[in-house]
Amino acid sequence: MEILKQRPSRNPKEVLTFALLVFLSSITLLTTLGVILSLVGDVAQFFRRVPLTEFLFAPEWTPLFADPRYGISPLIAGTFLVTLIALLVAVPLGLALAIYLSEYASGAARARIKGTLELFEGIPTVVFGYFALLFVTPLLQRVIPDLNIFNPLSAGLVMGFAIIPYISNVAADAMESVPRSIREAAYALGARPYEVALRVVFPAAISGIIAAIILATSRAIGETMIVAIAAGQRPILTLDPRETIATMTSYIVQAATGDQPTGSTGFYALFAVGFTLFLLTLFLNILAQYVVERYRERYE
């Protein structure tokens, strides 16, 4: 803190370096403001034509019908249904993998597994989408005969595996940051390795673990290709994982490649859905930051 209280250097090189660092650190904020400004005008045009109450509470989303309805509830329900299924897969598997990497794996094994997970993150999501549609769905239909060819169940299951690295890597880093002395103290008291992992290290790293889960949730909500290919594009208000549904991202894909006339209400609805998606992911990112700051453990 004493360093921060000192007067800044008047050396031109240091002043230029400081200004450059401030500019680079503000790029994220400037990008966020740019996204908001690019959307707000078209969003305002949409809400001049569609009441906010209809947008939030109407149970139908049919912008292409002769009598259009603009209730975003079906798209939000479909988005959270797929996200929930994905998290039911990713959270237990990701946390189990994080515990193994942090507490049980050797240095060489940890490096190989983390490298593999990073490669896994680089697989295009369109590959996951076709894998869910052409492989996972036929397998599920043997067990669930009335499962539609496009469904949120297969999309959510595959998405869950796709976001495992987001949970495992971040959670493992949080657990590895717990001081070694805490582990040694637990072992000195007679704790077994699994007790140290679950009752000592896991609670000590809970802020990073929760942030990892929120990050994965944000990633799942914003996923596009998996749901557009495997879940379908039929916006109905349902929580049945066997039915064909639509998410906010799949609607954006459908509308962006469709024949909506520029300036029509359906055209502006695209921006309203995109702005809603932006607000959801922004809220989750702020929540993750709050959790990290609120529950961060400080060790002397």
Short mmCIF file of C-alpha atoms in Angstrom, two decimals:
data_model
loop_
_atom_site.label_atom_id
_atom_site.label_comp_id
_atom_site.label_asym_id
_atom_site.label_seq_id
_atom_site.Cartn_x
_atom_site.Cartn_y
_atom_site.Cartn_z
CA MET A 1 0.00 0.00 0.00
CA GLU A 2 2.89 2.37 0.67
CA ILE A 3 4.02 1.96 -2.92
CA LEU A 4 0.59 3.01 -4.20
CA LYS A 5 0.72 6.14 -2.05
CA GLN A 6 3.97 7.31 -3.58
CA ARG A 7 3.91 10.05 -6.21
CA PRO A 8 4.05 8.67 -9.76
CA SER A 9 7.34 8.92 -11.59
CA ARG A 10 7.81 11.78 -14.04
CA ASN A 11 10.06 9.74 -16.25
CA PRO A 12 8.46 9.92 -19.74
CA LYS A 13 9.06 6.22 -20.37
CA GLU A 14 7.36 5.20 -17.13
CA VAL A 15 4.47 7.58 -17.75
CA LEU A 16 4.00 6.11 -21.24
CA THR A 17 4.19 2.57 -19.87
CA PHE A 18 1.61 3.39 -17.20
CA ALA A 19 -0.75 4.93 -19.76
CA LEU A 20 -0.35 1.90 -22.05
CA LEU A 21 -1.13 -0.51 -19.22
CA VAL A 22 -4.22 1.48 -18.23
CA PHE A 23 -5.43 1.44 -21.82
CA LEU A 24 -4.88 -2.31 -22.19
CA SER A 25 -6.62 -3.04 -18.90
CA SER A 26 -9.63 -0.96 -20.00
CA ILE A 27 -10.15 -2.86 -23.26
CA THR A 28 -12.59 -5.28 -21.62
CA LEU A 29 -14.66 -2.42 -20.22
CA LEU A 30 -14.59 -0.56 -23.53
CA THR A 31 -15.66 -3.73 -25.37
CA THR A 32 -18.58 -4.20 -22.97
CA LEU A 33 -19.66 -0.58 -23.46
CA GLY A 34 -19.37 -1.02 -27.22
CA VAL A 35 -21.64 -4.07 -27.14
CA ILE A 36 -24.23 -2.19 -25.08
CA LEU A 37 -24.17 0.86 -27.34
CA SER A 38 -24.47 -1.26 -30.48
CA LEU A 39 -27.57 -3.00 -29.13
CA VAL A 40 -29.40 -0.33 -27.19
CA GLY A 41 -30.77 1.56 -30.21
CA ASP A 42 -32.33 -1.48 -31.88
CA VAL A 43 -33.55 -2.79 -28.51
CA ALA A 44 -35.30 0.53 -27.90
CA GLN A 45 -36.97 0.24 -31.32
CA PHE A 46 -38.25 -3.22 -30.38
CA PHE A 47 -39.77 -2.08 -27.08
CA ARG A 48 -41.50 0.81 -28.82
CA ARG A 49 -43.51 -1.82 -30.68
CA VAL A 50 -43.75 -4.62 -28.07
CA PRO A 51 -44.68 -3.96 -24.43
CA LEU A 52 -42.10 -5.05 -21.87
CA THR A 53 -44.75 -7.06 -20.01
CA GLU A 54 -45.49 -9.12 -23.13
CA PHE A 55 -41.79 -9.71 -23.72
CA LEU A 56 -41.21 -10.93 -20.18
CA PHE A 57 -44.41 -12.80 -19.38
CA ALA A 58 -46.14 -13.92 -22.58
CA PRO A 59 -45.89 -17.73 -22.96
CA GLU A 60 -45.41 -17.78 -26.75
CA TRP A 61 -42.59 -16.81 -29.08
CA THR A 62 -43.92 -16.77 -32.65
CA PRO A 63 -42.38 -13.77 -34.48
CA LEU A 64 -42.99 -15.30 -37.94
CA PHE A 65 -46.68 -16.08 -37.47
CA ALA A 66 -49.46 -13.97 -38.96
CA ASP A 67 -50.40 -12.99 -35.41
CA PRO A 68 -46.91 -12.72 -33.86
CA ARG A 69 -46.19 -13.12 -30.16
CA TYR A 70 -42.98 -11.97 -28.53
CA GLY A 71 -42.84 -13.68 -25.14
CA ILE A 72 -39.26 -14.68 -24.41
CA SER A 73 -40.25 -17.20 -21.72
CA PRO A 74 -39.98 -20.25 -24.05
CA LEU A 75 -36.45 -19.26 -25.08
CA ILE A 76 -35.35 -18.65 -21.50
CA ALA A 77 -36.90 -21.94 -20.36
CA GLY A 78 -35.14 -23.85 -23.14
CA THR A 79 -31.83 -22.15 -22.35
CA PHE A 80 -31.96 -22.99 -18.66
CA LEU A 81 -33.18 -26.54 -19.31
CA VAL A 82 -30.15 -27.33 -21.48
CA THR A 83 -27.86 -25.52 -19.03
CA LEU A 84 -29.22 -27.48 -16.07
CA ILE A 85 -28.68 -30.81 -17.82
CA ALA A 86 -25.16 -29.76 -18.75
CA LEU A 87 -24.34 -28.74 -15.18
CA LEU A 88 -25.68 -32.02 -13.79
CA VAL A 89 -23.01 -33.70 -15.90
CA ALA A 90 -20.17 -31.20 -15.66
CA VAL A 91 -20.21 -30.25 -11.97
CA PRO A 92 -19.71 -33.69 -10.35
CA LEU A 93 -17.30 -34.91 -13.03
CA GLY A 94 -15.39 -31.63 -13.14
CA LEU A 95 -15.04 -31.38 -9.36
CA ALA A 96 -14.01 -35.04 -9.07
CA LEU A 97 -11.35 -34.45 -11.71
CA ALA A 98 -10.20 -31.29 -9.93
CA ILE A 99 -9.80 -33.17 -6.63
CA TYR A 100 -7.81 -35.88 -8.39
CA LEU A 101 -5.54 -33.37 -10.11
CA SER A 102 -4.97 -31.38 -6.94
CA GLU A 103 -4.59 -34.12 -4.35
CA TYR A 104 -3.78 -37.46 -5.98
CA ALA A 105 -2.17 -37.05 -9.42
CA SER A 106 1.59 -36.97 -9.79
CA GLY A 107 3.24 -33.97 -11.41
CA ALA A 108 3.66 -35.75 -14.74
CA ALA A 109 0.10 -37.08 -14.75
CA ARG A 110 -1.27 -33.65 -13.81
CA ALA A 111 0.58 -32.02 -16.70
CA ARG A 112 -0.65 -34.62 -19.20
CA ILE A 113 -4.26 -34.45 -18.05
CA LYS A 114 -4.35 -30.65 -18.03
CA GLY A 115 -2.79 -30.58 -21.49
CA THR A 116 -5.42 -33.01 -22.74
CA LEU A 117 -8.20 -30.90 -21.24
CA GLU A 118 -6.84 -27.79 -22.92
CA LEU A 119 -6.88 -29.62 -26.25
CA PHE A 120 -10.44 -30.74 -25.46
CA GLU A 121 -11.45 -27.09 -25.05
CA GLY A 122 -10.21 -26.41 -28.58
CA ILE A 123 -12.58 -28.85 -30.29
CA PRO A 124 -15.11 -26.86 -32.38
CA THR A 125 -18.55 -26.99 -30.79
CA VAL A 126 -20.11 -27.82 -34.15
CA VAL A 127 -18.39 -31.21 -33.79
CA PHE A 128 -20.06 -31.69 -30.42
CA GLY A 129 -23.39 -30.69 -31.95
CA TYR A 130 -23.27 -33.31 -34.69
CA PHE A 131 -21.96 -35.88 -32.21
CA ALA A 132 -25.02 -35.24 -30.02
CA LEU A 133 -27.41 -35.39 -33.00
CA LEU A 134 -25.99 -38.38 -34.86
CA PHE A 135 -24.59 -40.54 -32.06
CA VAL A 136 -25.97 -39.64 -28.62
CA THR A 137 -29.60 -39.14 -29.67
CA PRO A 138 -29.94 -42.56 -31.40
CA LEU A 139 -28.48 -44.21 -28.28
CA LEU A 140 -30.92 -42.38 -26.02
CA GLN A 141 -33.85 -43.27 -28.27
CA ARG A 142 -33.19 -46.96 -27.53
CA VAL A 143 -33.86 -46.21 -23.87
CA ILE A 144 -36.42 -43.41 -24.35
CA PRO A 145 -38.48 -44.36 -27.44
CA ASP A 146 -40.54 -41.15 -27.51
CA LEU A 147 -37.46 -38.93 -27.50
CA ASN A 148 -37.54 -36.48 -30.41
CA ILE A 149 -34.64 -36.41 -32.84
CA PHE A 150 -33.97 -32.81 -31.75
CA ASN A 151 -34.05 -32.62 -27.96
CA PRO A 152 -32.38 -30.79 -25.07
CA LEU A 153 -31.36 -34.02 -23.33
CA SER A 154 -28.66 -35.09 -25.79
CA ALA A 155 -27.58 -31.48 -26.29
CA GLY A 156 -27.26 -30.95 -22.54
CA LEU A 157 -25.36 -34.19 -21.96
CA VAL A 158 -22.80 -33.43 -24.66
CA MET A 159 -22.53 -29.81 -23.56
CA GLY A 160 -21.84 -31.04 -20.04
CA PHE A 161 -18.77 -32.92 -21.25
CA ALA A 162 -17.72 -29.90 -23.31
CA ILE A 163 -17.64 -27.59 -20.28
CA ILE A 164 -15.92 -29.99 -17.89
CA PRO A 165 -12.51 -28.34 -18.48
CA TYR A 166 -13.90 -24.98 -17.40
CA ILE A 167 -14.75 -26.45 -14.00
CA SER A 168 -11.88 -28.87 -13.52
CA ASN A 169 -9.04 -26.54 -14.47
CA VAL A 170 -10.24 -23.51 -12.50
CA ALA A 171 -11.26 -25.59 -9.47
CA ALA A 172 -7.97 -27.50 -9.52
CA ASP A 173 -6.01 -24.24 -9.60
CA ALA A 174 -8.05 -22.96 -6.65
CA MET A 175 -7.39 -26.14 -4.65
CA GLU A 176 -3.69 -26.15 -5.50
CA SER A 177 -3.42 -22.60 -4.17
CA VAL A 178 -4.39 -23.76 -0.67
CA PRO A 179 -1.19 -23.63 1.42
CA ARG A 180 0.66 -26.89 1.97
CA SER A 181 0.80 -26.21 5.71
CA ILE A 182 -2.96 -26.67 6.02
CA ARG A 183 -2.76 -30.09 4.40
CA GLU A 184 0.15 -31.09 6.64
CA ALA A 185 -1.74 -29.97 9.74
CA ALA A 186 -4.69 -32.15 8.76
CA TYR A 187 -2.43 -35.15 8.13
CA ALA A 188 -0.74 -34.56 11.51
CA LEU A 189 -4.15 -34.87 13.15
CA GLY A 190 -4.65 -38.28 11.54
CA ALA A 191 -6.85 -37.30 8.61
CA ARG A 192 -6.91 -39.58 5.59
CA PRO A 193 -6.22 -38.25 2.07
CA TYR A 194 -9.90 -38.17 1.08
CA GLU A 195 -10.76 -36.40 4.35
CA VAL A 196 -8.07 -33.78 3.67
CA ALA A 197 -9.40 -33.29 0.14
CA LEU A 198 -13.09 -33.06 1.03
CA ARG A 199 -13.07 -31.54 4.53
CA VAL A 200 -10.01 -29.29 4.43
CA VAL A 201 -8.89 -28.35 0.92
CA PHE A 202 -12.34 -28.22 -0.69
CA PRO A 203 -13.84 -25.79 1.87
CA ALA A 204 -10.67 -23.67 1.82
CA ALA A 205 -10.95 -23.27 -1.97
CA ILE A 206 -14.72 -22.85 -2.08
CA SER A 207 -14.63 -19.35 -3.55
CA GLY A 208 -12.62 -20.50 -6.57
CA ILE A 209 -14.78 -23.60 -6.95
CA ILE A 210 -18.01 -21.59 -6.96
CA ALA A 211 -16.49 -19.16 -9.44
CA ALA A 212 -15.58 -22.12 -11.69
CA ILE A 213 -19.16 -23.39 -11.61
CA ILE A 214 -20.55 -19.92 -12.40
CA LEU A 215 -18.06 -19.57 -15.25
CA ALA A 216 -19.19 -22.92 -16.67
CA THR A 217 -22.83 -21.85 -16.30
CA SER A 218 -22.16 -18.67 -18.25
CA ARG A 219 -20.39 -20.72 -20.91
CA ALA A 220 -23.33 -23.13 -21.18
CA ILE A 221 -25.90 -20.33 -21.45
CA GLY A 222 -23.96 -18.74 -24.28
CA GLU A 223 -23.33 -21.98 -26.19
CA THR A 224 -24.67 -21.77 -29.74
CA MET A 225 -23.79 -24.58 -32.13
CA ILE A 226 -24.51 -27.57 -29.88
CA VAL A 227 -28.05 -26.41 -29.12
CA ALA A 228 -28.71 -25.09 -32.62
CA ILE A 229 -27.82 -28.49 -34.12
CA ALA A 230 -29.00 -30.96 -31.48
CA ALA A 231 -31.77 -29.26 -29.46
CA GLY A 232 -33.81 -27.85 -32.34
CA GLN A 233 -35.41 -24.50 -33.07
CA ARG A 234 -38.97 -24.91 -31.84
CA PRO A 235 -39.72 -22.34 -29.11
CA ILE A 236 -42.26 -23.93 -26.79
CA LEU A 237 -42.63 -23.37 -23.06
CA THR A 238 -41.77 -26.77 -21.60
CA LEU A 239 -39.35 -28.43 -19.21
CA ASP A 240 -39.73 -31.86 -20.81
CA PRO A 241 -36.25 -32.91 -22.02
CA ARG A 242 -37.81 -35.17 -24.67
CA GLU A 243 -39.41 -32.31 -26.59
CA THR A 244 -37.82 -30.18 -29.28
CA ILE A 245 -37.08 -26.74 -27.88
CA ALA A 246 -35.29 -23.53 -28.77
CA THR A 247 -32.79 -21.51 -26.78
CA MET A 248 -31.88 -17.87 -27.05
CA THR A 249 -28.72 -18.65 -28.97
CA SER A 250 -30.43 -21.06 -31.37
CA TYR A 251 -33.08 -18.44 -32.12
CA ILE A 252 -30.35 -15.88 -32.85
CA VAL A 253 -28.81 -18.33 -35.35
CA GLN A 254 -32.20 -18.96 -36.93
CA ALA A 255 -33.13 -15.27 -37.16
CA ALA A 256 -29.72 -14.14 -38.37
CA THR A 257 -29.85 -16.59 -41.29
CA GLY A 258 -33.55 -16.12 -42.04
CA ASP A 259 -35.58 -13.72 -44.14
CA GLN A 260 -36.53 -11.11 -41.57
CA PRO A 261 -36.95 -7.75 -43.35
CA THR A 262 -34.69 -5.04 -42.00
CA GLY A 263 -36.66 -2.69 -39.79
CA SER A 264 -39.45 -5.16 -39.00
CA THR A 265 -40.44 -6.10 -35.46
CA GLY A 266 -39.01 -9.57 -35.98
CA PHE A 267 -35.72 -8.00 -37.03
CA TYR A 268 -35.54 -5.93 -33.85
CA ALA A 269 -36.55 -8.98 -31.79
CA LEU A 270 -33.18 -10.48 -32.69
CA PHE A 271 -31.44 -7.64 -30.85
CA ALA A 272 -33.80 -7.87 -27.88
CA VAL A 273 -32.96 -11.56 -27.44
CA GLY A 274 -29.26 -10.86 -27.86
CA PHE A 275 -29.41 -8.08 -25.26
CA THR A 276 -31.21 -10.40 -22.83
CA LEU A 277 -28.53 -13.03 -23.34
CA PHE A 278 -25.85 -10.40 -22.78
CA LEU A 279 -27.46 -9.29 -19.52
CA LEU A 280 -27.68 -12.88 -18.25
CA THR A 281 -24.03 -13.65 -18.93
CA LEU A 282 -22.93 -10.26 -17.57
CA PHE A 283 -24.88 -10.93 -14.37
CA LEU A 284 -23.21 -14.32 -13.96
CA ASN A 285 -19.76 -12.85 -14.49
CA ILE A 286 -20.43 -10.12 -11.90
CA LEU A 287 -21.78 -12.77 -9.53
CA ALA A 288 -18.63 -14.85 -9.95
CA GLN A 289 -16.46 -11.83 -9.19
CA TYR A 290 -18.55 -11.04 -6.12
CA VAL A 291 -18.27 -14.60 -4.85
CA VAL A 292 -14.50 -14.58 -5.27
CA GLU A 293 -14.17 -11.26 -3.43
CA ARG A 294 -16.71 -12.13 -0.73
CA TYR A 295 -15.48 -15.61 0.17
CA ARG A 296 -11.80 -15.38 -0.70
CA GLU A 297 -9.74 -17.06 2.00
CA ARG A 298 -6.72 -15.12 3.19
CA TYR A 299 -3.78 -16.99 4.65
CA GLU A 300 -0.94 -15.44 6.55
#
